[in-house]
PDB file of C-alpha atoms in Angstrom:
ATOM      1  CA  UNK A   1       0.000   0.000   0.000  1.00  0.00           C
ATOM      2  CA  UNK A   2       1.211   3.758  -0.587  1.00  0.00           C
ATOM      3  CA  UNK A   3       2.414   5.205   2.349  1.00  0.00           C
ATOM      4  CA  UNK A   4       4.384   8.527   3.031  1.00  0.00           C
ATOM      5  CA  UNK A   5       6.321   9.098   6.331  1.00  0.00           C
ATOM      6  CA  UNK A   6       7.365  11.984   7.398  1.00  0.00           C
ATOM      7  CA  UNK A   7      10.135  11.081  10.697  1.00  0.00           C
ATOM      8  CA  UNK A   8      10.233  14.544  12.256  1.00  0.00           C
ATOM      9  CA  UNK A   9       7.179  15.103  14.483  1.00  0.00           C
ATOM     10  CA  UNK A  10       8.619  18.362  16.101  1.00  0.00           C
ATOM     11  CA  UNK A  11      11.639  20.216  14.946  1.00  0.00           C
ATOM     12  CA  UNK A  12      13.181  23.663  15.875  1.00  0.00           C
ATOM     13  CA  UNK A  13      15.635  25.884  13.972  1.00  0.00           C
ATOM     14  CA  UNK A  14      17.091  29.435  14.651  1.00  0.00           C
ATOM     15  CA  UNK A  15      15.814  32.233  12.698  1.00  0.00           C
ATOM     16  CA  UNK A  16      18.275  32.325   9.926  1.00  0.00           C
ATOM     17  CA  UNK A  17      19.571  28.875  10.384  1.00  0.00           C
ATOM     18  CA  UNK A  18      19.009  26.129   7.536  1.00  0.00           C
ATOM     19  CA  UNK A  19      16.306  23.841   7.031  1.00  0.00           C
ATOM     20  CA  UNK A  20      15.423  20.279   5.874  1.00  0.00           C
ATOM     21  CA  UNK A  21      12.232  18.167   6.619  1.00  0.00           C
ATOM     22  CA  UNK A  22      12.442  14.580   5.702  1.00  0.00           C
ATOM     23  CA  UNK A  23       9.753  12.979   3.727  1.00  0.00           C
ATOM     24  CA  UNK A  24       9.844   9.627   2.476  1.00  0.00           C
ATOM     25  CA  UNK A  25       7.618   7.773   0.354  1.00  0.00           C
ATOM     26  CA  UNK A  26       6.273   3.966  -0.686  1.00  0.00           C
ATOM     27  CA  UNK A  27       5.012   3.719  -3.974  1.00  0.00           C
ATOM     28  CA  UNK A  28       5.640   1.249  -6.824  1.00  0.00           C
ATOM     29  CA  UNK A  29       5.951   3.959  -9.578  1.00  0.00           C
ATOM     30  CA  UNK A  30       6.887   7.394  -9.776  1.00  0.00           C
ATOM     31  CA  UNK A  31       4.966   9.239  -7.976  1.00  0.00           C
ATOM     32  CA  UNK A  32       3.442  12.995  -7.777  1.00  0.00           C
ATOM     33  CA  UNK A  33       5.149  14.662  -4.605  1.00  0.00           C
ATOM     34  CA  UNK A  34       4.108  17.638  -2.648  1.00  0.00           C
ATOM     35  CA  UNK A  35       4.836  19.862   0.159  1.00  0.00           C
ATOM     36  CA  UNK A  36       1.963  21.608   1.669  1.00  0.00           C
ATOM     37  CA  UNK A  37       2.367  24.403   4.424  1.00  0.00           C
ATOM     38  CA  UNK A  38      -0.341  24.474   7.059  1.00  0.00           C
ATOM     39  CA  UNK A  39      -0.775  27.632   9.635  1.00  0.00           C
ATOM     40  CA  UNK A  40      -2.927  27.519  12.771  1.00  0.00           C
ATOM     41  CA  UNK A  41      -6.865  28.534  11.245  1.00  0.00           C
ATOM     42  CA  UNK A  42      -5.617  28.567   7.461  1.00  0.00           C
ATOM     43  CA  UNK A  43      -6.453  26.085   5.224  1.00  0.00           C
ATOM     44  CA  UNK A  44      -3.458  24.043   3.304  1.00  0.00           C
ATOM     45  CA  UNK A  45      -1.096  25.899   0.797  1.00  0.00           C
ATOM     46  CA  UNK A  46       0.768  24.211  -1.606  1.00  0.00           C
ATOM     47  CA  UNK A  47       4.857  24.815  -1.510  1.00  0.00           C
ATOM     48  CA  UNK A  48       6.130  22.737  -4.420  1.00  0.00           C
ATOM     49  CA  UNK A  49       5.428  19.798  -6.395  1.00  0.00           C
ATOM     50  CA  UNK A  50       6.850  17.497  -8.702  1.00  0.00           C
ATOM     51  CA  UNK A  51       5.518  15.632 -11.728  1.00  0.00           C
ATOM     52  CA  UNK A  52       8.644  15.221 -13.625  1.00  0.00           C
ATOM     53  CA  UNK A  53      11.746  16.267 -14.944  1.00  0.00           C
ATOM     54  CA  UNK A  54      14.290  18.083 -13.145  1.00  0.00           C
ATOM     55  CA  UNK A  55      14.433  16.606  -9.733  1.00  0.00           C
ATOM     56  CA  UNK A  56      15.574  19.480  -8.167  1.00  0.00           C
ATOM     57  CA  UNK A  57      12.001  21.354  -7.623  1.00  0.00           C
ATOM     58  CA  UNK A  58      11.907  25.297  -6.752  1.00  0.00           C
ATOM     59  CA  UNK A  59       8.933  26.529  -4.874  1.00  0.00           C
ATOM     60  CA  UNK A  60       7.756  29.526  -3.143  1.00  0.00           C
ATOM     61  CA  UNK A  61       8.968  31.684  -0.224  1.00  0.00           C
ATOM     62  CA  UNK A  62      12.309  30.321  -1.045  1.00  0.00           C
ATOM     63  CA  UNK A  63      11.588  26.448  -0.533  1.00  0.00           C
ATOM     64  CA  UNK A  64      13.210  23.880  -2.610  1.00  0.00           C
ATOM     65  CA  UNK A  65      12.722  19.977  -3.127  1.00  0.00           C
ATOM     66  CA  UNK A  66      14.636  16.983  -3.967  1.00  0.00           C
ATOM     67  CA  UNK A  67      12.684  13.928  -5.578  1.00  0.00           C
ATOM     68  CA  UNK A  68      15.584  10.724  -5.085  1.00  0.00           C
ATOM     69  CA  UNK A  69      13.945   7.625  -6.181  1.00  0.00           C
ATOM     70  CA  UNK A  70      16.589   5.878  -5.080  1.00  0.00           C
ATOM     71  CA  UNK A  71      16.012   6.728  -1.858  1.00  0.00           C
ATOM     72  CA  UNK A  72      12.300   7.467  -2.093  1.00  0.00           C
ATOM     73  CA  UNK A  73      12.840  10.847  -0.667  1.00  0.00           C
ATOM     74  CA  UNK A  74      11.121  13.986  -1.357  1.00  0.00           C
ATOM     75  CA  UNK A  75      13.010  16.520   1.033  1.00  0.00           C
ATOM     76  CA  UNK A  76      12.300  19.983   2.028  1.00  0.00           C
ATOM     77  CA  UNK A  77      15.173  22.758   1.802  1.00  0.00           C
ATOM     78  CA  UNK A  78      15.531  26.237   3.028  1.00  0.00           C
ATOM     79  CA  UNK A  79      18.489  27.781   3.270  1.00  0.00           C
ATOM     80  CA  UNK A  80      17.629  30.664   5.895  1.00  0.00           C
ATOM     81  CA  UNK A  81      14.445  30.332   7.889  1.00  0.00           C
ATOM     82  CA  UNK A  82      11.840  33.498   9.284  1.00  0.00           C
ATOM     83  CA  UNK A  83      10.301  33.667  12.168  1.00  0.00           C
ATOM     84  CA  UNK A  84       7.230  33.337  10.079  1.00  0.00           C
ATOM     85  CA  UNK A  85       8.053  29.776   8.385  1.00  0.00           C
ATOM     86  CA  UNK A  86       6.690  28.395  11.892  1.00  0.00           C
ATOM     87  CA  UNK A  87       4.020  26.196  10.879  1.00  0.00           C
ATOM     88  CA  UNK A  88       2.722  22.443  10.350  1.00  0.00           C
ATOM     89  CA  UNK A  89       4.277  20.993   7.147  1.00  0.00           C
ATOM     90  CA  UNK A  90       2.993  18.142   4.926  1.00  0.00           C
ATOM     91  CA  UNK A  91       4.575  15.778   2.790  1.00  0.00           C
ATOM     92  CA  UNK A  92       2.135  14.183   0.227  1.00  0.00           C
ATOM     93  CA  UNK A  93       2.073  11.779  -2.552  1.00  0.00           C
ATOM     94  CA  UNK A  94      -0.412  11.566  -5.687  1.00  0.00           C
ATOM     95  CA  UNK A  95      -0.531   8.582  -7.795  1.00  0.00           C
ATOM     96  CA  UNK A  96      -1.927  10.081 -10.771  1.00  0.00           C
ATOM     97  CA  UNK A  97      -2.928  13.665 -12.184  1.00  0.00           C
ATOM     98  CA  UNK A  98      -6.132  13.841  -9.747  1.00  0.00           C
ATOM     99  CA  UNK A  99      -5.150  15.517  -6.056  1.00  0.00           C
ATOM    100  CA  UNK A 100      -6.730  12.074  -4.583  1.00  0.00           C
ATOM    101  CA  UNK A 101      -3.672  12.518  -1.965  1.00  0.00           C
ATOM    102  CA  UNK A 102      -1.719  10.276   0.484  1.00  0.00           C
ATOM    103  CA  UNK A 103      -0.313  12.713   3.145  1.00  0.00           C
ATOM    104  CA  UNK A 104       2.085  11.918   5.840  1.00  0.00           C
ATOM    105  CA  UNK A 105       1.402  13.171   9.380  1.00  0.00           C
ATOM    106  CA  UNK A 106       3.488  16.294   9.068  1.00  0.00           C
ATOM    107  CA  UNK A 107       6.172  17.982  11.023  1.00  0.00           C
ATOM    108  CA  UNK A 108       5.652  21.078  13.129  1.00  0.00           C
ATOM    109  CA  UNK A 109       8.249  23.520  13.188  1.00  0.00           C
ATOM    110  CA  UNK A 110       9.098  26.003  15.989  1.00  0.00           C
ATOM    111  CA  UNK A 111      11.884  28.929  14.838  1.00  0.00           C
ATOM    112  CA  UNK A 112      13.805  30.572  17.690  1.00  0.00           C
ATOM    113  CA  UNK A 113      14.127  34.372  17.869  1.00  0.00           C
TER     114      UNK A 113
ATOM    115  CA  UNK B   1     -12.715  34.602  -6.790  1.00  0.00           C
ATOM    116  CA  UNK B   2     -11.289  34.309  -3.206  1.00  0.00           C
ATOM    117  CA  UNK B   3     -10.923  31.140  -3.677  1.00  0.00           C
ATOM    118  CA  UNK B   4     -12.622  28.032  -1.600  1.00  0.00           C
ATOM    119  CA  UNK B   5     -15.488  28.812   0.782  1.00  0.00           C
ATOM    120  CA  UNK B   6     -16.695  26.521   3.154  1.00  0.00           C
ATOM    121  CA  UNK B   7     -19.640  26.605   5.694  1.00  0.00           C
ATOM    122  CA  UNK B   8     -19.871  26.568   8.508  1.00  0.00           C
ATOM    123  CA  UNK B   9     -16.481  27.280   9.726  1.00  0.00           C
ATOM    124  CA  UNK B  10     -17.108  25.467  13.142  1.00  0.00           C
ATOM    125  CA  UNK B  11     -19.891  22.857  13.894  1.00  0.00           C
ATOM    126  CA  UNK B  12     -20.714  21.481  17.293  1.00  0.00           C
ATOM    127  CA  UNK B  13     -23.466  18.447  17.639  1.00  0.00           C
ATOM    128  CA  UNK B  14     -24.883  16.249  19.389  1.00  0.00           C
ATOM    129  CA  UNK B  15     -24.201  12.578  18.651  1.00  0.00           C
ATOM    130  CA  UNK B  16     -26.455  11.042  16.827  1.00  0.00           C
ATOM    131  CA  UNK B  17     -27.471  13.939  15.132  1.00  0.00           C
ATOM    132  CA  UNK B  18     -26.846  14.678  11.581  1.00  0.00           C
ATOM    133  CA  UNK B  19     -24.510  17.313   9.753  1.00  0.00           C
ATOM    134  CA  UNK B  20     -24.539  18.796   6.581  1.00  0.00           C
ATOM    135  CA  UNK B  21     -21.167  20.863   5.620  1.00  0.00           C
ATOM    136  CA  UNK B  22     -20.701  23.020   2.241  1.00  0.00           C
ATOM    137  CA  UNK B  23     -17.859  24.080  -0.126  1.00  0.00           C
ATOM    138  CA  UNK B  24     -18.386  26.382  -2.756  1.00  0.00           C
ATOM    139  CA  UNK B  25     -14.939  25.270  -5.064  1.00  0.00           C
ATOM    140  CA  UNK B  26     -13.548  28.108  -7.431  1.00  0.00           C
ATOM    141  CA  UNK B  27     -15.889  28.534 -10.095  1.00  0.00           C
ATOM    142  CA  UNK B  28     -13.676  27.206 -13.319  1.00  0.00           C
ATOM    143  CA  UNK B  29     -12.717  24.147 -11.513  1.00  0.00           C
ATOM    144  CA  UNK B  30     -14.470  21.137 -12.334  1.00  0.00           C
ATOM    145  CA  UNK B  31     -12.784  18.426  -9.802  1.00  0.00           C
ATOM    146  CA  UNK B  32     -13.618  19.108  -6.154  1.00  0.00           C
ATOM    147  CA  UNK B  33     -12.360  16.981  -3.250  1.00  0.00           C
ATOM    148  CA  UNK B  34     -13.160  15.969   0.476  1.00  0.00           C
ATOM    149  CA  UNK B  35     -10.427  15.018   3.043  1.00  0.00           C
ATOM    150  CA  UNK B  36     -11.126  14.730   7.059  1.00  0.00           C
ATOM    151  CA  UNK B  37      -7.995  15.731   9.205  1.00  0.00           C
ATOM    152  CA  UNK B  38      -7.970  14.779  13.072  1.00  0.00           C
ATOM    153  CA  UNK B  39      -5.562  16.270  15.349  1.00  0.00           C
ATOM    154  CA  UNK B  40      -2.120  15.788  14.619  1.00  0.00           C
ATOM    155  CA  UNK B  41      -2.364  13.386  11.283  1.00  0.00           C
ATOM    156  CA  UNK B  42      -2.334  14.440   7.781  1.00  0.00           C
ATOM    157  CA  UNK B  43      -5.576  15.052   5.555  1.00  0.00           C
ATOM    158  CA  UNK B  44      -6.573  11.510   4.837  1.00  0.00           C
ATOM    159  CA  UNK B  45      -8.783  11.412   1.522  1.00  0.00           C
ATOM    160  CA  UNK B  46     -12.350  11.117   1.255  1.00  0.00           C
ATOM    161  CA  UNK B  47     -13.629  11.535  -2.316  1.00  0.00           C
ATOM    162  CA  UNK B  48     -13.603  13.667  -4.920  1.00  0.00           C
ATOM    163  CA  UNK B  49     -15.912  14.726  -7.810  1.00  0.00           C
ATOM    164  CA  UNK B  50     -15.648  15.491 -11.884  1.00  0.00           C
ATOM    165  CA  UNK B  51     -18.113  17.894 -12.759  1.00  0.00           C
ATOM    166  CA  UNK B  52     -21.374  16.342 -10.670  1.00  0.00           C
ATOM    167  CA  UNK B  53     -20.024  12.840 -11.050  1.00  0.00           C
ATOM    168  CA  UNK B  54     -18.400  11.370  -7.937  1.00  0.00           C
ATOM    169  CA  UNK B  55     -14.859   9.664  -8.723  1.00  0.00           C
ATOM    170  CA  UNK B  56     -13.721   7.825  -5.926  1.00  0.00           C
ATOM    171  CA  UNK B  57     -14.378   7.251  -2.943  1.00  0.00           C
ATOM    172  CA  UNK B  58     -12.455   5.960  -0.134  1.00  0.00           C
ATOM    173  CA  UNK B  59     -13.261   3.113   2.296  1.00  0.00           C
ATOM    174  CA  UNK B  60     -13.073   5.868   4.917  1.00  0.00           C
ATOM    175  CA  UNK B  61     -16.316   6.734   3.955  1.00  0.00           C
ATOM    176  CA  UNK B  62     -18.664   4.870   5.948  1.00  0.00           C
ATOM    177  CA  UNK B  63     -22.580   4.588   4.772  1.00  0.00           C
ATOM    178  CA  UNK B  64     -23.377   7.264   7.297  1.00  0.00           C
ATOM    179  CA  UNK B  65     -21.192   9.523   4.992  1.00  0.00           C
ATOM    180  CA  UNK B  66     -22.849  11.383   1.784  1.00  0.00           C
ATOM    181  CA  UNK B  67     -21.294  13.743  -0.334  1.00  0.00           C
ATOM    182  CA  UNK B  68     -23.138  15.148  -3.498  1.00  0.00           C
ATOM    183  CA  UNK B  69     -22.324  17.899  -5.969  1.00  0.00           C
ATOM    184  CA  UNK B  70     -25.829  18.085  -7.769  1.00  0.00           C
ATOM    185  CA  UNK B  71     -25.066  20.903 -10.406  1.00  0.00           C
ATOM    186  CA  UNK B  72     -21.201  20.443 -10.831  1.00  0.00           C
ATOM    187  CA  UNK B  73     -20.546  23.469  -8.719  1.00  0.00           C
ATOM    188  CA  UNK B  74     -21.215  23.326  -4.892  1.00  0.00           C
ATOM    189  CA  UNK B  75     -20.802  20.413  -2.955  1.00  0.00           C
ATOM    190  CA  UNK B  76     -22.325  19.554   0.063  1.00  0.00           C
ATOM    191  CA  UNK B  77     -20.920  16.683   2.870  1.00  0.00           C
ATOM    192  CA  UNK B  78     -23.394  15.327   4.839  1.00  0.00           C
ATOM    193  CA  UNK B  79     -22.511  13.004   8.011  1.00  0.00           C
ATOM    194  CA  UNK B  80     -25.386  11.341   9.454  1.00  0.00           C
ATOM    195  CA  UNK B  81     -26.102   9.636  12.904  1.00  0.00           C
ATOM    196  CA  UNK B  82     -23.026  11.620  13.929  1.00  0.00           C
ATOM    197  CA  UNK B  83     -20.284   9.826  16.676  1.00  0.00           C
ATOM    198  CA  UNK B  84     -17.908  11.032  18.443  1.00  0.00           C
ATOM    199  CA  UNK B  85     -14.788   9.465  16.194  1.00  0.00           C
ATOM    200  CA  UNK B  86     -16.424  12.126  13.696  1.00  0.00           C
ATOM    201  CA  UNK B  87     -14.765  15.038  15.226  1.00  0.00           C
ATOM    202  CA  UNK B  88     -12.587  16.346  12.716  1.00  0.00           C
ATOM    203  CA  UNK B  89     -11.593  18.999  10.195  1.00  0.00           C
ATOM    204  CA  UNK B  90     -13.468  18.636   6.923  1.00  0.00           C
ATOM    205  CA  UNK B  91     -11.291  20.059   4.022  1.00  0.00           C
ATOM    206  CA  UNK B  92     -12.476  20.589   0.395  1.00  0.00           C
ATOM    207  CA  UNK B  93      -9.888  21.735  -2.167  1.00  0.00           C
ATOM    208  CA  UNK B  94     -10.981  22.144  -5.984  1.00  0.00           C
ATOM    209  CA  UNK B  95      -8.710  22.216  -9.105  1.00  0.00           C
ATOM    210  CA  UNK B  96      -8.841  21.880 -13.016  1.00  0.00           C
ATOM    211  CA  UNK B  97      -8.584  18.746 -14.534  1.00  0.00           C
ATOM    212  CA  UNK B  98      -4.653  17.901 -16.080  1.00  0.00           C
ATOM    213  CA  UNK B  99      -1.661  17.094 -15.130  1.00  0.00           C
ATOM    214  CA  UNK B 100       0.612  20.455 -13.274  1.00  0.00           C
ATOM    215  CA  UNK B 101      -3.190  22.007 -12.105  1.00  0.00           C
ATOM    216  CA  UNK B 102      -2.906  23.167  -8.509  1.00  0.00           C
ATOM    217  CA  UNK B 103      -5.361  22.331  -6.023  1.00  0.00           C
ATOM    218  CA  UNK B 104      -6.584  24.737  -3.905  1.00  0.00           C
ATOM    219  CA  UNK B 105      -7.893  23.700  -0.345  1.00  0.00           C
ATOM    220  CA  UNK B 106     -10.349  26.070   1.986  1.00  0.00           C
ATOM    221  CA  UNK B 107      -9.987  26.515   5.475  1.00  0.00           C
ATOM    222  CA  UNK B 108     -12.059  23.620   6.435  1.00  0.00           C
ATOM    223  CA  UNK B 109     -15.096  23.075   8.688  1.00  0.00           C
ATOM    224  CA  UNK B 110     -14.410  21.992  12.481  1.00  0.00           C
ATOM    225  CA  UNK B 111     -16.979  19.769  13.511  1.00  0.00           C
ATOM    226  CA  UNK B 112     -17.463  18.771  17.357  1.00  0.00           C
ATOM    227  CA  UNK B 113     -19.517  15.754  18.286  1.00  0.00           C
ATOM    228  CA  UNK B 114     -20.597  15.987  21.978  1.00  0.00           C
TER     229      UNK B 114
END
């Protein structure tokens, strides 16, 4: 069955310090992979995805993704986190062009001052 | 558009009662979805529509679930004989159909069974 796990319940970072969240994945085929950003009362935004191609996926307020199938990894990059990146992040898998989604059950980061 | 309404924003119940929930999608979308999210988990899929055809539907879904989305705009979620395992948050999220379309989620109903 497809599953995504996501390892980190809880992780904290300095403001300005870098950032990866680990996702990984269980699917037979190449899947669709997404990041979605949740913040307390707001509804689920949508960070990056990947469908194909370059592996290296850019996304907005300065996120980035890797999709390694030989890992079956989809992780989450920033290179300098704000104070306002403090959220609950998903990790999510799609197994075809529908948004019929698998997610995993998300990391919360906490930034330090 | 501003994007994906739904109502009510918060629900509290009874159990045993029944609950209907709305989402009004962005108007050029024709696929709309369901998901239920309990505290700290993921969404977890419940079904989604083309136009006013439902898709899919997952074995979450019990028979006391309904979802409909008579005219291929609104959709409405309807939970009846409500239990307490039923406390969740009920997302929709539209999109276009094709490969690359974004979906766009709303900010989800709370419901509260007592």
């Amino acid at each position: 069955a497809q599953s995504v796990t996501q390892p980190d319940i809880h992780i904290t970072v300095s403001e300005g310090a870098s950032l990866e969240l680990r996702c990984n994945y269980s699917y037979g085929a190449t899947p669709y992979l997404f990041w979605y950003v949740q913040s307390p009362g707001q509804g689920l935004q949508l960070l990056l995805k990947y469908f194909s191609g370059d592996t290296l996926v850019q996304g907005i307020k300065g996120f980035e993704a890797e999709f390694k199938r030989s890992q079956s990894s989809f992780n989450l990059r920033k290179p300098s986190v704000h104070w306002s990146d403090a959220a609950e992040y998903f990790c999510a898998v799609g197994m075809d062009s529908s948004y019929k989604l698998i997610f995993g059950s998300g990391t919360r980061l906490l930034v330090r001052p | 558009d501003t994007g994906v309404s739904q109502d009510p924003r918060h629900k509290i119940t009874k159990r045993g009662q029944n609950v209907t929930f709305r989402c009004d999608p962005i108007s050029e979308h024709n696929r709309l979805y369901w998901y239920r999210q309990t505290l700290g988990q993921g969404p977890e899929f419940l079904t989604y529509f083309q136009n006013e055809a439902q898709l899919e539907k997952s074995r979450l879904l019990s028979d006391r679930f309904s979802a409909e989305r008579p005219k291929g705009s609104f959709s409405t979620l309807e939970i009846q004989r409500t239990e307490q395992g039923d406390s969740a948050m009920y997302l929709c999220a539209s999109s276009l159909e094709g490969v690359g379309q974004e979906a766009f989620f709303g900010q989800g109903t709370r419901l509260t069974v007592v």
